[in-house]
């Protein structure tokens, strides 16, 4: 399974991949049935997304009689990590902490997830700088900090 390539996946393709990651291996019929029930998609819509994901290298397909079988070529956690890194690289570094805090407020987390996050934050605090550099303009600036203080 591919663990390093960054493959851009649309929101609809994520829905398709989530089904396949969960099942690990699925027939086109199973995927179509699940996505029809879950999202109301027609078979042709699901087939379109499956085809795109195969072209992108996110899925591989094999044939068993008349049925196509799909398997993931990228690991779910790797895809999730790449998607989140891709998002956060575009955010102002001064606002990443607030964005993460807002995200935590909006999502449901288990107690074990919370304990894991606390541990990671405690580790990170050991080497964290007092202040992060602004990445909004080519030169280092404090423009965002000045704007936030107003």
Short mmCIF file of N, CA and C in Angstrom, two decimals:
data_model
loop_
_atom_site.label_atom_id
_atom_site.label_comp_id
_atom_site.label_asym_id
_atom_site.label_seq_id
_atom_site.Cartn_x
_atom_site.Cartn_y
_atom_site.Cartn_z
N UNK A 1 0.84 -1.17 0.00
CA UNK A 1 0.00 0.00 0.00
C UNK A 1 0.89 1.24 0.00
N UNK A 2 0.53 2.22 -0.76
CA UNK A 2 1.28 3.45 -0.90
C UNK A 2 1.15 4.28 0.37
N UNK A 3 2.28 4.71 0.94
CA UNK A 3 2.22 5.50 2.17
C UNK A 3 2.80 6.89 2.01
N UNK A 4 3.40 7.21 0.88
CA UNK A 4 4.10 8.49 0.81
C UNK A 4 3.53 9.48 -0.20
N UNK A 5 2.92 9.03 -1.25
CA UNK A 5 2.42 9.95 -2.27
C UNK A 5 1.24 10.76 -1.76
N UNK A 6 1.26 12.04 -2.07
CA UNK A 6 0.15 12.89 -1.72
C UNK A 6 -0.82 12.92 -2.90
N UNK A 7 -1.98 12.34 -2.70
CA UNK A 7 -3.01 12.30 -3.73
C UNK A 7 -4.12 13.22 -3.27
N UNK A 8 -4.48 14.18 -4.10
CA UNK A 8 -5.57 15.09 -3.75
C UNK A 8 -6.90 14.38 -3.98
N UNK A 9 -7.72 14.41 -2.95
CA UNK A 9 -9.00 13.71 -2.99
C UNK A 9 -10.11 14.71 -2.72
N UNK A 10 -11.11 14.75 -3.59
CA UNK A 10 -12.25 15.65 -3.42
C UNK A 10 -13.14 15.16 -2.28
N UNK A 11 -14.08 15.99 -1.85
CA UNK A 11 -14.98 15.60 -0.76
C UNK A 11 -15.76 14.34 -1.11
N UNK A 12 -16.26 14.25 -2.31
CA UNK A 12 -17.01 13.06 -2.73
C UNK A 12 -16.12 11.84 -2.82
N UNK A 13 -14.89 12.03 -3.26
CA UNK A 13 -13.95 10.91 -3.31
C UNK A 13 -13.60 10.43 -1.90
N UNK A 14 -13.55 11.36 -0.93
CA UNK A 14 -13.33 10.97 0.47
C UNK A 14 -14.43 10.04 0.93
N UNK A 15 -15.68 10.35 0.59
CA UNK A 15 -16.80 9.50 0.99
C UNK A 15 -16.63 8.10 0.41
N UNK A 16 -16.21 8.03 -0.83
CA UNK A 16 -15.98 6.74 -1.49
C UNK A 16 -14.84 5.98 -0.82
N UNK A 17 -13.75 6.68 -0.56
CA UNK A 17 -12.60 6.05 0.07
C UNK A 17 -12.92 5.56 1.48
N UNK A 18 -13.71 6.31 2.23
CA UNK A 18 -14.05 5.90 3.59
C UNK A 18 -14.73 4.54 3.61
N UNK A 19 -15.59 4.30 2.63
CA UNK A 19 -16.26 3.00 2.53
C UNK A 19 -15.22 1.90 2.28
N UNK A 20 -14.32 2.15 1.34
CA UNK A 20 -13.33 1.14 0.96
C UNK A 20 -12.30 0.93 2.07
N UNK A 21 -11.88 2.01 2.73
CA UNK A 21 -10.96 1.85 3.85
C UNK A 21 -11.60 1.01 4.96
N UNK A 22 -12.87 1.25 5.20
CA UNK A 22 -13.57 0.51 6.26
C UNK A 22 -13.68 -0.97 5.91
N UNK A 23 -14.02 -1.27 4.67
CA UNK A 23 -14.19 -2.67 4.25
C UNK A 23 -12.86 -3.33 3.86
N UNK A 24 -11.84 -2.53 3.56
CA UNK A 24 -10.53 -2.99 3.10
C UNK A 24 -10.53 -3.53 1.68
N UNK A 25 -11.61 -4.14 1.27
CA UNK A 25 -11.76 -4.67 -0.08
C UNK A 25 -13.26 -4.71 -0.31
N UNK A 26 -13.71 -4.17 -1.45
CA UNK A 26 -15.15 -4.13 -1.69
C UNK A 26 -15.45 -4.25 -3.18
N UNK A 27 -16.56 -4.87 -3.48
CA UNK A 27 -17.02 -4.96 -4.87
C UNK A 27 -17.69 -3.66 -5.24
N UNK A 28 -17.76 -3.40 -6.52
CA UNK A 28 -18.44 -2.20 -6.98
C UNK A 28 -19.90 -2.21 -6.52
N UNK A 29 -20.51 -3.38 -6.52
CA UNK A 29 -21.91 -3.50 -6.09
C UNK A 29 -22.06 -3.08 -4.62
N UNK A 30 -21.15 -3.55 -3.75
CA UNK A 30 -21.21 -3.18 -2.33
C UNK A 30 -21.06 -1.67 -2.16
N UNK A 31 -20.10 -1.09 -2.84
CA UNK A 31 -19.83 0.34 -2.71
C UNK A 31 -21.01 1.15 -3.20
N UNK A 32 -21.56 0.76 -4.34
CA UNK A 32 -22.72 1.45 -4.91
C UNK A 32 -23.89 1.40 -3.94
N UNK A 33 -24.13 0.23 -3.39
CA UNK A 33 -25.24 0.03 -2.46
C UNK A 33 -25.09 0.90 -1.21
N UNK A 34 -23.90 0.92 -0.64
CA UNK A 34 -23.64 1.70 0.58
C UNK A 34 -23.79 3.19 0.32
N UNK A 35 -23.20 3.67 -0.77
CA UNK A 35 -23.25 5.11 -1.05
C UNK A 35 -24.64 5.56 -1.50
N UNK A 36 -25.40 4.66 -2.09
CA UNK A 36 -26.79 4.98 -2.43
C UNK A 36 -27.59 5.17 -1.13
N UNK A 37 -27.38 4.25 -0.18
CA UNK A 37 -28.10 4.34 1.09
C UNK A 37 -27.63 5.53 1.92
N UNK A 38 -26.33 5.72 1.98
CA UNK A 38 -25.75 6.77 2.82
C UNK A 38 -25.97 8.17 2.26
N UNK A 39 -25.76 8.33 0.95
CA UNK A 39 -25.75 9.67 0.35
C UNK A 39 -26.78 9.87 -0.77
N UNK A 40 -27.48 8.80 -1.13
CA UNK A 40 -28.46 8.93 -2.20
C UNK A 40 -27.86 8.97 -3.59
N UNK A 41 -26.61 8.52 -3.74
CA UNK A 41 -25.95 8.56 -5.04
C UNK A 41 -26.50 7.49 -5.97
N UNK A 42 -26.53 7.82 -7.24
CA UNK A 42 -26.86 6.86 -8.29
C UNK A 42 -25.60 6.02 -8.57
N UNK A 43 -25.81 4.86 -9.16
CA UNK A 43 -24.69 3.96 -9.47
C UNK A 43 -23.66 4.65 -10.37
N UNK A 44 -24.14 5.43 -11.33
CA UNK A 44 -23.22 6.10 -12.26
C UNK A 44 -22.32 7.11 -11.54
N UNK A 45 -22.85 7.77 -10.51
CA UNK A 45 -22.05 8.72 -9.73
C UNK A 45 -20.92 8.00 -9.02
N UNK A 46 -21.26 6.91 -8.35
CA UNK A 46 -20.25 6.12 -7.62
C UNK A 46 -19.21 5.58 -8.58
N UNK A 47 -19.64 5.07 -9.73
CA UNK A 47 -18.69 4.53 -10.71
C UNK A 47 -17.73 5.62 -11.20
N UNK A 48 -18.24 6.83 -11.36
CA UNK A 48 -17.40 7.95 -11.78
C UNK A 48 -16.30 8.21 -10.76
N UNK A 49 -16.67 8.26 -9.47
CA UNK A 49 -15.68 8.50 -8.43
C UNK A 49 -14.70 7.35 -8.30
N UNK A 50 -15.18 6.13 -8.45
CA UNK A 50 -14.28 4.97 -8.40
C UNK A 50 -13.25 5.06 -9.53
N UNK A 51 -13.70 5.40 -10.72
CA UNK A 51 -12.79 5.55 -11.87
C UNK A 51 -11.75 6.62 -11.63
N UNK A 52 -12.17 7.75 -11.07
CA UNK A 52 -11.23 8.83 -10.80
C UNK A 52 -10.18 8.40 -9.77
N UNK A 53 -10.63 7.69 -8.74
CA UNK A 53 -9.72 7.25 -7.69
C UNK A 53 -8.72 6.22 -8.20
N UNK A 54 -9.15 5.37 -9.12
CA UNK A 54 -8.23 4.41 -9.75
C UNK A 54 -7.18 5.17 -10.57
N UNK A 55 -7.62 6.17 -11.36
CA UNK A 55 -6.70 6.97 -12.18
C UNK A 55 -5.69 7.71 -11.33
N UNK A 56 -6.11 8.19 -10.17
CA UNK A 56 -5.22 8.94 -9.27
C UNK A 56 -4.26 8.02 -8.52
N UNK A 57 -4.52 6.72 -8.56
CA UNK A 57 -3.67 5.78 -7.85
C UNK A 57 -4.08 5.56 -6.40
N UNK A 58 -5.25 6.03 -6.02
CA UNK A 58 -5.75 5.84 -4.65
C UNK A 58 -6.36 4.45 -4.47
N UNK A 59 -6.85 3.88 -5.57
CA UNK A 59 -7.47 2.55 -5.55
C UNK A 59 -6.86 1.68 -6.62
N UNK A 60 -6.91 0.39 -6.37
CA UNK A 60 -6.60 -0.56 -7.43
C UNK A 60 -7.84 -1.41 -7.61
N UNK A 61 -7.97 -1.91 -8.81
CA UNK A 61 -9.15 -2.71 -9.12
C UNK A 61 -8.73 -4.02 -9.75
N UNK A 62 -9.50 -5.02 -9.47
CA UNK A 62 -9.31 -6.32 -10.12
C UNK A 62 -10.70 -6.83 -10.47
N UNK A 63 -10.72 -7.82 -11.33
CA UNK A 63 -12.01 -8.33 -11.78
C UNK A 63 -12.17 -9.77 -11.32
N UNK A 64 -13.32 -10.07 -10.78
CA UNK A 64 -13.67 -11.42 -10.37
C UNK A 64 -14.97 -11.76 -11.08
N UNK A 65 -14.86 -12.47 -12.18
CA UNK A 65 -16.03 -12.73 -13.01
C UNK A 65 -16.51 -11.43 -13.62
N UNK A 66 -17.75 -11.06 -13.34
CA UNK A 66 -18.30 -9.81 -13.87
C UNK A 66 -18.18 -8.66 -12.88
N UNK A 67 -17.68 -8.95 -11.70
CA UNK A 67 -17.63 -7.95 -10.63
C UNK A 67 -16.23 -7.35 -10.48
N UNK A 68 -16.18 -6.04 -10.30
CA UNK A 68 -14.93 -5.35 -10.03
C UNK A 68 -14.74 -5.28 -8.52
N UNK A 69 -13.51 -5.51 -8.09
CA UNK A 69 -13.18 -5.45 -6.67
C UNK A 69 -12.18 -4.31 -6.49
N UNK A 70 -12.43 -3.45 -5.50
CA UNK A 70 -11.59 -2.28 -5.24
C UNK A 70 -10.89 -2.43 -3.91
N UNK A 71 -9.61 -2.03 -3.90
CA UNK A 71 -8.80 -2.04 -2.69
C UNK A 71 -8.04 -0.72 -2.61
N UNK A 72 -7.83 -0.21 -1.41
CA UNK A 72 -7.10 1.06 -1.28
C UNK A 72 -5.62 0.87 -1.58
N UNK A 73 -5.05 1.86 -2.22
CA UNK A 73 -3.61 1.88 -2.51
C UNK A 73 -2.90 2.87 -1.60
N UNK A 74 -3.66 3.65 -0.86
CA UNK A 74 -3.09 4.59 0.10
C UNK A 74 -3.72 4.30 1.46
N UNK A 75 -2.92 4.45 2.49
CA UNK A 75 -3.41 4.22 3.84
C UNK A 75 -4.28 5.40 4.29
N UNK A 76 -5.33 5.09 5.01
CA UNK A 76 -6.26 6.12 5.46
C UNK A 76 -5.56 7.18 6.30
N UNK A 77 -4.76 6.78 7.29
CA UNK A 77 -4.12 7.76 8.17
C UNK A 77 -3.16 8.64 7.39
N UNK A 78 -2.44 8.07 6.44
CA UNK A 78 -1.52 8.85 5.62
C UNK A 78 -2.30 9.89 4.80
N UNK A 79 -3.41 9.48 4.22
CA UNK A 79 -4.24 10.41 3.43
C UNK A 79 -4.78 11.54 4.32
N UNK A 80 -5.22 11.17 5.52
CA UNK A 80 -5.75 12.17 6.45
C UNK A 80 -4.64 13.14 6.88
N UNK A 81 -3.47 12.61 7.18
CA UNK A 81 -2.34 13.46 7.58
C UNK A 81 -1.95 14.41 6.45
N UNK A 82 -1.89 13.90 5.23
CA UNK A 82 -1.53 14.74 4.08
C UNK A 82 -2.57 15.83 3.84
N UNK A 83 -3.85 15.50 3.99
CA UNK A 83 -4.91 16.49 3.79
C UNK A 83 -4.83 17.59 4.84
N UNK A 84 -4.59 17.21 6.10
CA UNK A 84 -4.53 18.23 7.15
C UNK A 84 -3.27 19.08 7.00
N UNK A 85 -2.13 18.47 6.64
CA UNK A 85 -0.91 19.25 6.41
C UNK A 85 -1.12 20.24 5.27
N UNK A 86 -1.79 19.79 4.22
CA UNK A 86 -2.05 20.64 3.07
C UNK A 86 -2.90 21.84 3.47
N UNK A 87 -3.86 21.64 4.35
CA UNK A 87 -4.70 22.75 4.82
C UNK A 87 -3.88 23.70 5.68
N UNK A 88 -3.18 23.18 6.66
CA UNK A 88 -2.49 24.03 7.63
C UNK A 88 -1.31 24.79 7.05
N UNK A 89 -0.72 24.31 5.97
CA UNK A 89 0.38 25.04 5.35
C UNK A 89 -0.13 26.36 4.75
N UNK A 90 -1.43 26.46 4.46
CA UNK A 90 -2.00 27.66 3.86
C UNK A 90 -2.52 28.64 4.90
N UNK A 91 -2.50 28.28 6.17
CA UNK A 91 -3.02 29.16 7.22
C UNK A 91 -1.92 30.03 7.78
N UNK A 92 -2.31 31.20 8.27
CA UNK A 92 -1.38 32.08 8.98
C UNK A 92 -0.89 31.34 10.21
N UNK A 93 0.42 31.25 10.37
CA UNK A 93 0.99 30.52 11.50
C UNK A 93 0.58 31.09 12.85
N UNK A 94 0.25 32.39 12.88
CA UNK A 94 -0.21 33.01 14.13
C UNK A 94 -1.60 32.53 14.52
N UNK A 95 -2.34 31.98 13.58
CA UNK A 95 -3.73 31.58 13.85
C UNK A 95 -3.94 30.08 13.91
N UNK A 96 -2.88 29.31 13.73
CA UNK A 96 -3.00 27.85 13.73
C UNK A 96 -3.49 27.33 15.08
N UNK A 97 -2.94 27.85 16.17
CA UNK A 97 -3.35 27.41 17.51
C UNK A 97 -4.83 27.65 17.76
N UNK A 98 -5.30 28.84 17.39
CA UNK A 98 -6.72 29.18 17.57
C UNK A 98 -7.59 28.29 16.68
N UNK A 99 -7.12 28.03 15.47
CA UNK A 99 -7.86 27.16 14.56
C UNK A 99 -7.96 25.75 15.13
N UNK A 100 -6.87 25.24 15.66
CA UNK A 100 -6.90 23.90 16.28
C UNK A 100 -7.84 23.88 17.49
N UNK A 101 -7.80 24.93 18.31
CA UNK A 101 -8.68 24.99 19.48
C UNK A 101 -10.15 25.02 19.04
N UNK A 102 -10.45 25.79 18.00
CA UNK A 102 -11.83 25.84 17.48
C UNK A 102 -12.25 24.49 16.93
N UNK A 103 -11.34 23.82 16.26
CA UNK A 103 -11.63 22.49 15.72
C UNK A 103 -11.94 21.51 16.84
N UNK A 104 -11.14 21.55 17.89
CA UNK A 104 -11.36 20.67 19.04
C UNK A 104 -12.73 20.93 19.66
N UNK A 105 -13.14 22.19 19.71
CA UNK A 105 -14.46 22.54 20.25
C UNK A 105 -15.60 21.95 19.41
N UNK A 106 -15.37 21.80 18.12
CA UNK A 106 -16.44 21.42 17.19
C UNK A 106 -16.55 19.93 16.93
N UNK A 107 -15.56 19.13 17.33
CA UNK A 107 -15.60 17.71 17.02
C UNK A 107 -15.73 16.88 18.29
N UNK A 108 -16.26 15.69 18.13
CA UNK A 108 -16.38 14.78 19.25
C UNK A 108 -15.10 13.97 19.38
N UNK A 109 -14.57 13.92 20.59
CA UNK A 109 -13.35 13.16 20.87
C UNK A 109 -13.61 12.21 22.03
N UNK A 110 -12.98 11.04 21.95
CA UNK A 110 -13.08 10.10 23.06
C UNK A 110 -12.12 10.55 24.17
N UNK A 111 -12.31 10.00 25.36
CA UNK A 111 -11.40 10.33 26.47
C UNK A 111 -9.97 9.91 26.14
N UNK A 112 -9.81 8.77 25.46
CA UNK A 112 -8.45 8.33 25.10
C UNK A 112 -7.83 9.27 24.06
N UNK A 113 -8.64 9.80 23.13
CA UNK A 113 -8.14 10.79 22.17
C UNK A 113 -7.66 12.04 22.91
N UNK A 114 -8.45 12.48 23.88
CA UNK A 114 -8.11 13.69 24.64
C UNK A 114 -6.80 13.48 25.41
N UNK A 115 -6.65 12.31 26.04
CA UNK A 115 -5.42 12.02 26.77
C UNK A 115 -4.21 11.99 25.83
N UNK A 116 -4.39 11.42 24.64
CA UNK A 116 -3.31 11.38 23.66
C UNK A 116 -2.93 12.81 23.25
N UNK A 117 -3.93 13.67 23.03
CA UNK A 117 -3.66 15.06 22.65
C UNK A 117 -2.94 15.81 23.77
N UNK A 118 -3.36 15.60 24.99
CA UNK A 118 -2.70 16.24 26.13
C UNK A 118 -1.23 15.84 26.16
N UNK A 119 -0.97 14.56 25.98
CA UNK A 119 0.41 14.07 25.95
C UNK A 119 1.23 14.71 24.84
N UNK A 120 0.64 14.78 23.66
CA UNK A 120 1.34 15.39 22.52
C UNK A 120 1.63 16.86 22.80
N UNK A 121 0.65 17.58 23.37
CA UNK A 121 0.85 19.00 23.66
C UNK A 121 1.90 19.20 24.75
N UNK A 122 1.92 18.34 25.74
CA UNK A 122 2.96 18.43 26.78
C UNK A 122 4.35 18.21 26.18
N UNK A 123 4.46 17.24 25.27
CA UNK A 123 5.74 16.99 24.57
C UNK A 123 6.13 18.21 23.75
N UNK A 124 5.17 18.73 22.99
CA UNK A 124 5.42 19.87 22.11
C UNK A 124 5.83 21.11 22.91
N UNK A 125 5.25 21.29 24.09
CA UNK A 125 5.55 22.45 24.93
C UNK A 125 7.01 22.49 25.35
N UNK A 126 7.67 21.34 25.43
CA UNK A 126 9.07 21.27 25.86
C UNK A 126 10.01 22.01 24.91
N UNK A 127 9.68 22.03 23.62
CA UNK A 127 10.58 22.65 22.63
C UNK A 127 9.91 23.78 21.85
N UNK A 128 8.71 24.16 22.25
CA UNK A 128 7.98 25.19 21.50
C UNK A 128 8.61 26.57 21.70
N UNK A 129 8.66 27.36 20.61
CA UNK A 129 9.16 28.73 20.76
C UNK A 129 8.12 29.59 21.49
N UNK A 130 8.55 30.72 22.01
CA UNK A 130 7.62 31.63 22.67
C UNK A 130 6.64 32.22 21.66
N UNK A 131 7.11 32.36 20.42
CA UNK A 131 6.30 32.97 19.37
C UNK A 131 6.66 32.33 18.04
N UNK A 132 5.68 32.12 17.16
CA UNK A 132 5.96 31.60 15.82
C UNK A 132 6.07 32.76 14.84
N UNK A 133 6.82 32.55 13.79
CA UNK A 133 7.02 33.58 12.78
C UNK A 133 5.81 33.66 11.86
N UNK A 134 5.51 34.87 11.44
CA UNK A 134 4.43 35.09 10.48
C UNK A 134 4.87 34.55 9.13
N UNK A 135 3.96 33.88 8.43
CA UNK A 135 4.28 33.34 7.11
C UNK A 135 3.38 33.94 6.03
N UNK A 136 2.73 35.06 6.34
CA UNK A 136 1.77 35.65 5.40
C UNK A 136 2.43 36.51 4.32
N UNK A 137 3.55 37.12 4.67
CA UNK A 137 4.26 37.96 3.72
C UNK A 137 5.65 37.38 3.51
N UNK A 138 6.31 37.72 2.39
CA UNK A 138 7.63 37.14 2.11
C UNK A 138 8.65 37.37 3.23
N UNK A 139 8.63 38.54 3.85
CA UNK A 139 9.58 38.79 4.93
C UNK A 139 8.88 38.55 6.26
N UNK A 140 9.65 38.27 7.28
CA UNK A 140 9.10 38.06 8.61
C UNK A 140 8.43 39.34 9.08
N UNK A 141 7.22 39.26 9.53
CA UNK A 141 6.52 40.45 9.99
C UNK A 141 5.65 40.10 11.17
N UNK A 142 5.15 41.13 11.82
CA UNK A 142 4.23 40.93 12.93
C UNK A 142 2.88 41.55 12.61
N UNK A 143 2.56 41.66 11.33
CA UNK A 143 1.32 42.32 10.89
C UNK A 143 0.09 41.70 11.54
N UNK A 144 -0.04 40.38 11.53
CA UNK A 144 -1.21 39.73 12.11
C UNK A 144 -1.31 39.98 13.60
N UNK A 145 -0.16 39.96 14.29
CA UNK A 145 -0.19 40.20 15.74
C UNK A 145 -0.66 41.61 16.02
N UNK A 146 -0.21 42.57 15.23
CA UNK A 146 -0.63 43.97 15.40
C UNK A 146 -2.10 44.11 15.12
N UNK A 147 -2.60 43.40 14.08
CA UNK A 147 -4.02 43.49 13.73
C UNK A 147 -4.87 42.87 14.84
N UNK A 148 -4.42 41.79 15.45
CA UNK A 148 -5.18 41.12 16.49
C UNK A 148 -5.23 41.94 17.77
N UNK A 149 -4.20 42.78 18.00
CA UNK A 149 -4.17 43.59 19.21
C UNK A 149 -5.10 44.80 19.14
N UNK A 150 -5.59 45.12 17.97
CA UNK A 150 -6.47 46.29 17.81
C UNK A 150 -7.84 46.04 18.36
#
